[in-house]
């Protein structure tokens, strides 16, 4: 999702910055969708991303992965057409400060709940922003949100915070059903293209992949292997992505998928997402000894750029792995030490054999570039410091 008119992406970090922030504190499985109704000027400046030329764009995401969505969504709303944002999240307890309203059936008006205050802080939001709530597990609700859109981003899936007691219901069904509802609604609405965020989790668990070979888009995680190892998130991402392409083959809907590696980068609010915790643990020296494995990382801002590329480039098709070059944990910590020498980093490193790497060559041929790891690490730490996370 991006803003229309002459909106410019904001890169501010910290409590005073004007940007859309995440809702990582919501329960696992809470879904959300964002819809912009209105034009996006062919001359609109959207930095650091490229110009966005479509007129109606929706971003549908789950709150467990708002991290990517934050950088896809953030924009100033100074001029241009009215923007409507659909926040869809099944409310477990029936609360949440929402009341009935809005023009679309199946959605409810969201007027000023404190958790959405950052949206209302956007410049021009008072005149151009509406907050609505819908349920992605309810097809009619999804169809109302997608109606009138030319493009849709479907971002992420429920991530279990621990071992799931009922993975089929808590992890797999929401991922697959949510994806199916979005795709069906997009087909009925004659959406031009749907960009689905999958994960390298849908690539990695493949026991038949040649040992030592860099993983590329031809590799799919083996479903039975995932079940055997109880890798429910891996399984959910694999099933959801396969469903997306199966539906595309059946209907002709244009579907492209982006498969990010471990996503890190600057935070835009004080709630810490699970991927950032890995880096924070290194900074805090939670363990004196750590495994010196290869880390396949990608900056959250580069993921957002990849999503826009996948939507805008007419030649985009199929799957795209999104990962910067792998780096050893020891090398990553050495970079951090050179930038911030005072933190109690791990002192000992144990070599491990299960190292693997991914190829983003296909995405790079589409025009994608990635930030240097030094920049990502520095900006990450600066955001942690700004929010007092490392205190």
CSV table of C-alpha atoms in Angstrom, one decimal:
chain,number,residue,atom,x,y,z
A,1,UNK,CA,0.0,0.0,0.0
A,2,UNK,CA,1.2,3.5,-0.8
A,3,UNK,CA,-0.3,6.9,-0.6
A,4,UNK,CA,-1.6,8.8,-3.6
A,5,UNK,CA,-1.0,12.3,-4.9
A,6,UNK,CA,2.4,13.8,-4.3
A,7,UNK,CA,3.1,11.8,-1.2
A,8,UNK,CA,6.7,11.3,-0.2
A,9,UNK,CA,7.9,8.3,1.9
A,10,UNK,CA,9.1,9.4,5.3
A,11,UNK,CA,12.2,7.7,6.7
A,12,UNK,CA,12.0,9.3,10.1
A,13,UNK,CA,12.8,7.1,13.1
A,14,UNK,CA,11.8,7.6,16.6
A,15,UNK,CA,8.8,8.6,18.7
A,16,UNK,CA,8.3,12.0,17.0
A,17,UNK,CA,8.5,10.8,13.4
A,18,UNK,CA,5.4,10.9,11.2
A,19,UNK,CA,4.9,7.4,9.8
A,20,UNK,CA,2.6,4.4,9.9
A,21,UNK,CA,3.8,2.1,12.7
A,22,UNK,CA,3.1,-1.5,13.4
A,23,UNK,CA,0.7,-3.4,15.6
A,24,UNK,CA,3.0,-6.3,16.6
A,25,UNK,CA,1.4,-6.5,20.0
A,26,UNK,CA,-1.9,-7.9,18.7
A,27,UNK,CA,-2.7,-11.6,19.1
A,28,UNK,CA,-1.4,-14.1,16.6
A,29,UNK,CA,-3.8,-14.6,13.8
A,30,UNK,CA,-5.2,-11.0,13.9
A,31,UNK,CA,-5.5,-10.0,10.3
A,32,UNK,CA,-5.5,-6.5,8.8
A,33,UNK,CA,-6.1,-5.0,5.4
A,34,UNK,CA,-5.3,-1.6,4.1
A,35,UNK,CA,-7.1,-0.1,1.1
A,36,UNK,CA,-6.3,3.1,-0.7
A,37,UNK,CA,-9.1,4.5,-2.8
A,38,UNK,CA,-8.1,7.3,-5.1
A,39,UNK,CA,-5.5,8.1,-7.7
A,40,UNK,CA,-1.8,7.9,-7.5
A,41,UNK,CA,-0.3,10.6,-9.7
A,42,UNK,CA,2.1,9.5,-12.4
A,43,UNK,CA,4.5,12.1,-11.2
A,44,UNK,CA,4.2,11.3,-7.5
A,45,UNK,CA,7.5,11.2,-5.7
A,46,UNK,CA,7.8,8.1,-3.5
A,47,UNK,CA,11.2,7.8,-2.0
A,48,UNK,CA,13.3,5.8,-1.4
A,49,UNK,CA,11.0,3.6,-3.5
A,50,UNK,CA,10.3,4.1,-7.2
A,51,UNK,CA,7.3,6.0,-8.6
A,52,UNK,CA,4.0,4.2,-8.2
A,53,UNK,CA,1.6,4.5,-11.2
A,54,UNK,CA,-1.5,2.6,-10.3
A,55,UNK,CA,-4.7,4.3,-9.1
A,56,UNK,CA,-6.3,2.0,-6.6
A,57,UNK,CA,-4.0,-0.2,-4.4
A,58,UNK,CA,-4.7,-2.4,-1.4
A,59,UNK,CA,-2.3,-3.8,1.2
A,60,UNK,CA,-3.7,-6.7,3.1
A,61,UNK,CA,-1.6,-8.0,6.0
A,62,UNK,CA,-1.6,-9.7,9.3
A,63,UNK,CA,-0.6,-7.8,12.4
A,64,UNK,CA,2.1,-10.4,13.2
A,65,UNK,CA,4.1,-9.1,10.2
A,66,UNK,CA,3.3,-5.3,10.1
A,67,UNK,CA,7.1,-4.7,10.0
A,68,UNK,CA,7.3,-5.0,6.2
A,69,UNK,CA,3.9,-3.3,5.8
A,70,UNK,CA,5.1,-0.3,7.7
A,71,UNK,CA,7.7,0.6,5.1
A,72,UNK,CA,5.4,-0.3,2.3
A,73,UNK,CA,2.7,1.9,3.6
A,74,UNK,CA,4.3,5.0,5.1
A,75,UNK,CA,3.7,8.2,3.1
A,76,UNK,CA,2.7,11.8,3.5
A,77,UNK,CA,-0.8,12.7,2.5
A,78,UNK,CA,-0.4,16.3,1.6
A,79,UNK,CA,-2.4,16.3,-1.6
A,80,UNK,CA,-4.2,14.0,-4.0
A,81,UNK,CA,-7.3,11.8,-3.7
A,82,UNK,CA,-9.0,10.5,-0.6
A,83,UNK,CA,-7.3,7.5,1.1
A,84,UNK,CA,-9.3,4.8,2.8
A,85,UNK,CA,-7.5,2.3,5.0
A,86,UNK,CA,-9.1,-1.0,5.9
A,87,UNK,CA,-7.9,-2.5,9.2
A,88,UNK,CA,-9.2,-6.0,9.4
A,89,UNK,CA,-8.6,-8.0,12.5
A,90,UNK,CA,-11.0,-10.5,14.1
A,91,UNK,CA,-11.5,-9.1,17.6
A,92,UNK,CA,-11.3,-12.0,20.1
A,93,UNK,CA,-13.0,-10.2,22.9
A,94,UNK,CA,-15.4,-8.0,20.9
A,95,UNK,CA,-13.7,-4.8,22.1
A,96,UNK,CA,-11.2,-2.5,20.5
A,97,UNK,CA,-12.9,0.9,20.4
A,98,UNK,CA,-14.7,0.2,17.1
A,99,UNK,CA,-18.2,1.2,16.1
A,100,UNK,CA,-20.4,0.4,13.2
A,101,UNK,CA,-20.2,2.6,10.2
A,102,UNK,CA,-18.5,3.1,6.8
A,103,UNK,CA,-19.8,2.6,3.3
A,104,UNK,CA,-18.8,-1.0,2.7
A,105,UNK,CA,-20.8,-4.0,4.0
A,106,UNK,CA,-18.7,-6.2,6.2
A,107,UNK,CA,-16.4,-3.5,7.4
A,108,UNK,CA,-16.7,-1.3,10.5
A,109,UNK,CA,-15.6,2.3,11.1
A,110,UNK,CA,-12.6,2.7,13.3
A,111,UNK,CA,-12.6,6.1,14.9
A,112,UNK,CA,-9.5,7.0,16.8
A,113,UNK,CA,-8.6,4.0,18.8
A,114,UNK,CA,-5.3,4.8,20.6
A,115,UNK,CA,-3.5,1.9,18.8
A,116,UNK,CA,-4.2,3.7,15.5
A,117,UNK,CA,-3.2,7.1,16.6
A,118,UNK,CA,-0.1,7.0,14.4
A,119,UNK,CA,-2.3,6.8,11.3
A,120,UNK,CA,-4.2,9.9,12.3
A,121,UNK,CA,-0.9,11.7,12.9
A,122,UNK,CA,-0.1,11.5,9.2
A,123,UNK,CA,-0.1,14.9,7.4
A,124,UNK,CA,-3.4,15.3,5.6
A,125,UNK,CA,-5.0,12.4,7.4
A,126,UNK,CA,-7.8,14.5,8.8
A,127,UNK,CA,-9.1,15.3,5.4
A,128,UNK,CA,-8.1,12.1,3.5
A,129,UNK,CA,-7.9,9.2,5.8
A,130,UNK,CA,-10.6,6.8,6.9
A,131,UNK,CA,-10.0,3.8,9.2
A,132,UNK,CA,-12.2,0.8,8.7
A,133,UNK,CA,-12.1,-2.7,10.1
A,134,UNK,CA,-12.9,-6.0,8.4
A,135,UNK,CA,-12.2,-9.7,8.8
A,136,UNK,CA,-10.0,-11.4,6.2
A,137,UNK,CA,-11.3,-14.8,7.2
A,138,UNK,CA,-14.8,-13.6,6.1
A,139,UNK,CA,-14.9,-13.6,2.2
A,140,UNK,CA,-17.6,-10.9,2.0
A,141,UNK,CA,-15.6,-8.6,4.2
A,142,UNK,CA,-12.5,-9.1,2.1
A,143,UNK,CA,-14.5,-8.5,-1.1
A,144,UNK,CA,-15.7,-5.2,0.2
A,145,UNK,CA,-12.2,-4.1,1.0
A,146,UNK,CA,-10.8,-5.1,-2.4
A,147,UNK,CA,-13.6,-3.7,-4.5
A,148,UNK,CA,-12.4,-1.0,-6.9
A,149,UNK,CA,-8.7,-1.9,-6.5
A,150,UNK,CA,-6.3,-2.4,-9.4
A,151,UNK,CA,-3.5,-3.9,-7.3
A,152,UNK,CA,-3.3,-5.8,-4.0
A,153,UNK,CA,-0.4,-6.7,-1.7
A,154,UNK,CA,-1.1,-9.6,0.6
A,155,UNK,CA,1.6,-9.5,3.3
A,156,UNK,CA,2.5,-12.4,5.6
A,157,UNK,CA,0.8,-15.0,7.7
A,158,UNK,CA,0.2,-15.8,11.4
A,159,UNK,CA,3.5,-16.7,13.1
A,160,UNK,CA,3.2,-18.8,16.2
A,161,UNK,CA,4.8,-17.2,19.2
A,162,UNK,CA,5.6,-20.6,20.6
A,163,UNK,CA,4.7,-24.2,20.0
A,164,UNK,CA,1.2,-24.4,18.7
A,165,UNK,CA,-1.3,-26.7,20.4
A,166,UNK,CA,-3.5,-26.8,17.3
A,167,UNK,CA,-1.4,-25.8,14.2
A,168,UNK,CA,-4.0,-26.7,11.6
A,169,UNK,CA,-6.4,-24.2,13.2
A,170,UNK,CA,-4.0,-21.6,14.6
A,171,UNK,CA,-1.4,-21.4,11.8
A,172,UNK,CA,-2.2,-23.3,8.6
A,173,UNK,CA,-5.9,-22.6,8.1
A,174,UNK,CA,-5.7,-18.8,8.6
A,175,UNK,CA,-2.7,-18.6,6.2
A,176,UNK,CA,-4.4,-20.7,3.5
A,177,UNK,CA,-8.0,-19.5,4.0
A,178,UNK,CA,-6.9,-15.9,4.2
A,179,UNK,CA,-4.9,-16.2,1.0
A,180,UNK,CA,-7.8,-17.9,-0.8
A,181,UNK,CA,-10.2,-15.2,0.3
A,182,UNK,CA,-7.9,-12.5,-0.9
A,183,UNK,CA,-7.3,-14.1,-4.3
A,184,UNK,CA,-11.0,-14.9,-4.9
A,185,UNK,CA,-11.9,-11.3,-4.0
A,186,UNK,CA,-9.2,-10.0,-6.3
A,187,UNK,CA,-10.4,-12.1,-9.2
A,188,UNK,CA,-14.0,-11.0,-8.8
A,189,UNK,CA,-12.8,-7.4,-8.6
A,190,UNK,CA,-10.7,-7.8,-11.7
A,191,UNK,CA,-7.6,-6.7,-9.9
A,192,UNK,CA,-4.6,-6.3,-12.3
A,193,UNK,CA,-2.0,-8.0,-10.1
A,194,UNK,CA,-1.7,-9.5,-6.6
A,195,UNK,CA,1.7,-9.5,-4.9
A,196,UNK,CA,1.9,-12.1,-2.1
A,197,UNK,CA,4.6,-12.1,0.5
A,198,UNK,CA,5.7,-15.6,1.1
A,199,UNK,CA,9.0,-16.5,2.8
A,200,UNK,CA,12.2,-18.4,2.3
A,201,UNK,CA,10.5,-20.8,4.7
A,202,UNK,CA,8.7,-22.0,1.6
A,203,UNK,CA,12.1,-22.8,0.0
A,204,UNK,CA,14.3,-24.1,2.8
A,205,UNK,CA,12.8,-27.3,4.1
A,206,UNK,CA,13.6,-29.4,1.1
A,207,UNK,CA,15.6,-32.6,1.9
A,208,UNK,CA,16.0,-33.3,-1.8
A,209,UNK,CA,17.8,-30.1,-2.7
A,210,UNK,CA,21.5,-30.8,-3.6
A,211,UNK,CA,23.7,-30.4,-0.6
A,212,UNK,CA,25.8,-27.2,-0.9
A,213,UNK,CA,23.8,-25.7,-3.7
A,214,UNK,CA,22.5,-22.2,-3.2
A,215,UNK,CA,18.7,-22.2,-2.8
A,216,UNK,CA,16.8,-20.5,-5.6
A,217,UNK,CA,13.2,-20.2,-6.6
A,218,UNK,CA,13.0,-23.8,-8.0
A,219,UNK,CA,13.2,-25.2,-4.5
A,220,UNK,CA,9.9,-25.8,-2.5
A,221,UNK,CA,9.7,-26.9,1.1
A,222,UNK,CA,8.5,-30.5,1.3
A,223,UNK,CA,5.1,-30.6,2.9
A,224,UNK,CA,5.5,-34.0,4.6
A,225,UNK,CA,9.0,-33.1,5.8
A,226,UNK,CA,7.6,-30.0,7.4
A,227,UNK,CA,4.8,-32.0,9.1
A,228,UNK,CA,7.3,-34.6,10.3
A,229,UNK,CA,9.5,-31.9,11.9
A,230,UNK,CA,6.5,-29.9,13.1
A,231,UNK,CA,7.7,-26.8,11.1
A,232,UNK,CA,4.2,-25.4,11.0
A,233,UNK,CA,5.1,-21.9,9.9
A,234,UNK,CA,7.2,-23.4,7.0
A,235,UNK,CA,4.2,-25.6,6.1
A,236,UNK,CA,1.7,-22.7,6.2
A,237,UNK,CA,3.8,-20.5,4.0
A,238,UNK,CA,4.4,-23.3,1.5
A,239,UNK,CA,0.7,-24.3,1.3
A,240,UNK,CA,-0.4,-20.7,1.0
A,241,UNK,CA,2.0,-19.9,-1.8
A,242,UNK,CA,1.2,-23.1,-3.7
A,243,UNK,CA,-2.5,-22.2,-3.3
A,244,UNK,CA,-1.8,-18.7,-4.7
A,245,UNK,CA,-0.2,-20.1,-7.8
A,246,UNK,CA,-2.8,-22.9,-8.2
A,247,UNK,CA,-5.6,-20.3,-8.1
A,248,UNK,CA,-3.7,-18.1,-10.6
A,249,UNK,CA,-3.3,-21.0,-13.0
A,250,UNK,CA,-7.0,-21.8,-12.7
A,251,UNK,CA,-8.4,-18.3,-13.1
A,252,UNK,CA,-5.7,-16.4,-14.9
A,253,UNK,CA,-5.2,-14.0,-12.0
A,254,UNK,CA,-1.8,-12.3,-12.2
A,255,UNK,CA,0.0,-13.4,-9.0
A,256,UNK,CA,3.7,-12.7,-8.1
A,257,UNK,CA,5.3,-13.8,-4.8
A,258,UNK,CA,8.2,-12.3,-2.8
A,259,UNK,CA,10.1,-14.6,-0.5
A,260,UNK,CA,12.1,-12.6,2.1
A,261,UNK,CA,14.8,-14.0,4.3
A,262,UNK,CA,15.2,-12.9,7.9
A,263,UNK,CA,13.9,-9.3,7.9
A,264,UNK,CA,15.8,-6.7,10.0
A,265,UNK,CA,16.2,-3.0,9.9
A,266,UNK,CA,15.1,0.1,11.8
A,267,UNK,CA,12.0,-0.1,14.0
A,268,UNK,CA,9.3,2.5,13.9
A,269,UNK,CA,7.8,1.9,17.3
A,270,UNK,CA,8.9,0.4,20.6
A,271,UNK,CA,7.3,-3.0,20.2
A,272,UNK,CA,10.0,-5.4,19.1
A,273,UNK,CA,9.2,-7.9,16.4
A,274,UNK,CA,10.6,-11.5,16.5
A,275,UNK,CA,13.3,-11.1,13.8
A,276,UNK,CA,14.7,-8.0,15.5
A,277,UNK,CA,15.0,-9.8,18.8
A,278,UNK,CA,17.8,-11.9,17.3
A,279,UNK,CA,20.0,-8.8,16.7
A,280,UNK,CA,19.0,-7.3,20.0
A,281,UNK,CA,20.1,-10.4,21.8
A,282,UNK,CA,23.5,-10.1,20.3
A,283,UNK,CA,23.8,-6.5,21.4
A,284,UNK,CA,22.7,-7.3,24.9
A,285,UNK,CA,25.0,-10.3,25.2
A,286,UNK,CA,22.3,-12.6,26.3
A,287,UNK,CA,24.5,-15.6,25.5
A,288,UNK,CA,28.3,-15.6,25.9
A,289,UNK,CA,28.5,-18.4,23.3
A,290,UNK,CA,26.6,-18.4,20.1
A,291,UNK,CA,26.5,-20.5,16.9
A,292,UNK,CA,28.6,-19.0,14.1
A,293,UNK,CA,26.1,-19.8,11.4
A,294,UNK,CA,25.4,-18.0,8.2
A,295,UNK,CA,22.6,-15.5,8.6
A,296,UNK,CA,20.5,-14.7,5.5
A,297,UNK,CA,19.2,-11.2,6.1
A,298,UNK,CA,17.3,-8.5,4.3
A,299,UNK,CA,16.6,-4.9,5.2
A,300,UNK,CA,12.9,-4.2,5.7
A,301,UNK,CA,13.2,-1.2,3.4
A,302,UNK,CA,14.6,-3.4,0.7
A,303,UNK,CA,11.7,-5.8,1.0
A,304,UNK,CA,9.2,-2.9,0.6
A,305,UNK,CA,11.2,-1.9,-2.5
A,306,UNK,CA,10.9,-5.4,-3.9
A,307,UNK,CA,7.2,-5.5,-3.4
A,308,UNK,CA,6.8,-2.3,-5.4
A,309,UNK,CA,9.0,-3.6,-8.1
A,310,UNK,CA,7.0,-6.8,-8.3
A,311,UNK,CA,3.8,-4.8,-8.7
A,312,UNK,CA,5.0,-2.2,-11.1
A,313,UNK,CA,7.2,-4.3,-13.5
A,314,UNK,CA,5.0,-5.8,-16.2
A,315,UNK,CA,7.6,-8.5,-16.8
A,316,UNK,CA,7.5,-9.7,-13.2
A,317,UNK,CA,6.2,-13.3,-12.8
A,318,UNK,CA,6.5,-16.3,-10.5
A,319,UNK,CA,8.6,-16.3,-7.3
A,320,UNK,CA,11.3,-13.9,-6.2
A,321,UNK,CA,13.7,-14.7,-3.3
A,322,UNK,CA,14.5,-11.5,-1.5
A,323,UNK,CA,17.8,-11.7,0.5
A,324,UNK,CA,21.1,-9.8,0.7
A,325,UNK,CA,24.3,-11.9,0.7
A,326,UNK,CA,24.7,-14.2,3.7
A,327,UNK,CA,26.9,-13.2,6.6
A,328,UNK,CA,28.5,-15.1,9.4
A,329,UNK,CA,27.3,-14.2,12.9
A,330,UNK,CA,30.9,-13.4,13.9
A,331,UNK,CA,31.3,-11.0,11.0
A,332,UNK,CA,28.1,-9.3,11.8
A,333,UNK,CA,29.1,-8.9,15.4
A,334,UNK,CA,32.5,-7.5,14.4
A,335,UNK,CA,30.7,-4.8,12.3
A,336,UNK,CA,28.5,-4.0,15.3
A,337,UNK,CA,31.6,-3.8,17.6
A,338,UNK,CA,33.2,-1.3,15.2
A,339,UNK,CA,30.1,0.9,15.3
A,340,UNK,CA,29.1,0.4,18.9
A,341,UNK,CA,32.0,-1.0,20.9
A,342,UNK,CA,30.5,-0.7,24.4
A,343,UNK,CA,27.8,-3.4,24.2
A,344,UNK,CA,28.4,-6.8,25.9
A,345,UNK,CA,28.5,-9.0,22.7
A,346,UNK,CA,28.9,-12.8,22.7
A,347,UNK,CA,32.6,-13.8,23.2
A,348,UNK,CA,32.6,-17.3,21.8
A,349,UNK,CA,31.5,-18.7,18.5
A,350,UNK,CA,30.8,-22.4,17.7
A,351,UNK,CA,31.0,-23.4,14.1
A,352,UNK,CA,28.0,-25.3,12.7
A,353,UNK,CA,27.6,-27.3,9.5
A,354,UNK,CA,24.0,-26.6,8.5
A,355,UNK,CA,24.8,-23.3,6.7
A,356,UNK,CA,22.8,-22.4,3.7
A,357,UNK,CA,22.3,-19.4,1.4
A,358,UNK,CA,19.8,-18.1,-1.1
A,359,UNK,CA,20.1,-16.5,-4.5
A,360,UNK,CA,18.3,-13.2,-5.2
A,361,UNK,CA,19.6,-13.1,-8.8
A,362,UNK,CA,16.2,-13.3,-10.3
A,363,UNK,CA,15.0,-10.3,-8.2
A,364,UNK,CA,18.1,-8.3,-9.0
A,365,UNK,CA,17.6,-8.9,-12.7
A,366,UNK,CA,14.2,-7.2,-12.2
A,367,UNK,CA,16.1,-4.1,-10.9
A,368,UNK,CA,16.2,-4.8,-7.1
A,369,UNK,CA,19.2,-3.6,-5.1
A,370,UNK,CA,20.0,-4.0,-1.4
A,371,UNK,CA,21.6,-1.8,1.2
A,372,UNK,CA,25.0,-2.6,2.6
A,373,UNK,CA,24.8,-4.7,5.8
A,374,UNK,CA,26.7,-1.9,7.7
A,375,UNK,CA,23.9,0.5,6.9
A,376,UNK,CA,21.2,-1.9,8.0
A,377,UNK,CA,22.9,-2.7,11.3
A,378,UNK,CA,23.6,0.9,12.1
A,379,UNK,CA,20.0,2.1,11.3
A,380,UNK,CA,18.6,-0.8,13.3
A,381,UNK,CA,20.7,0.0,16.4
A,382,UNK,CA,19.9,3.7,16.2
A,383,UNK,CA,16.2,2.9,16.2
A,384,UNK,CA,16.6,0.5,19.2
A,385,UNK,CA,18.5,3.3,21.1
A,386,UNK,CA,15.8,5.9,20.2
A,387,UNK,CA,13.1,3.7,21.7
A,388,UNK,CA,15.2,2.8,24.8
A,389,UNK,CA,15.1,-0.9,23.9
A,390,UNK,CA,18.8,-1.4,24.7
A,391,UNK,CA,18.6,0.4,28.1
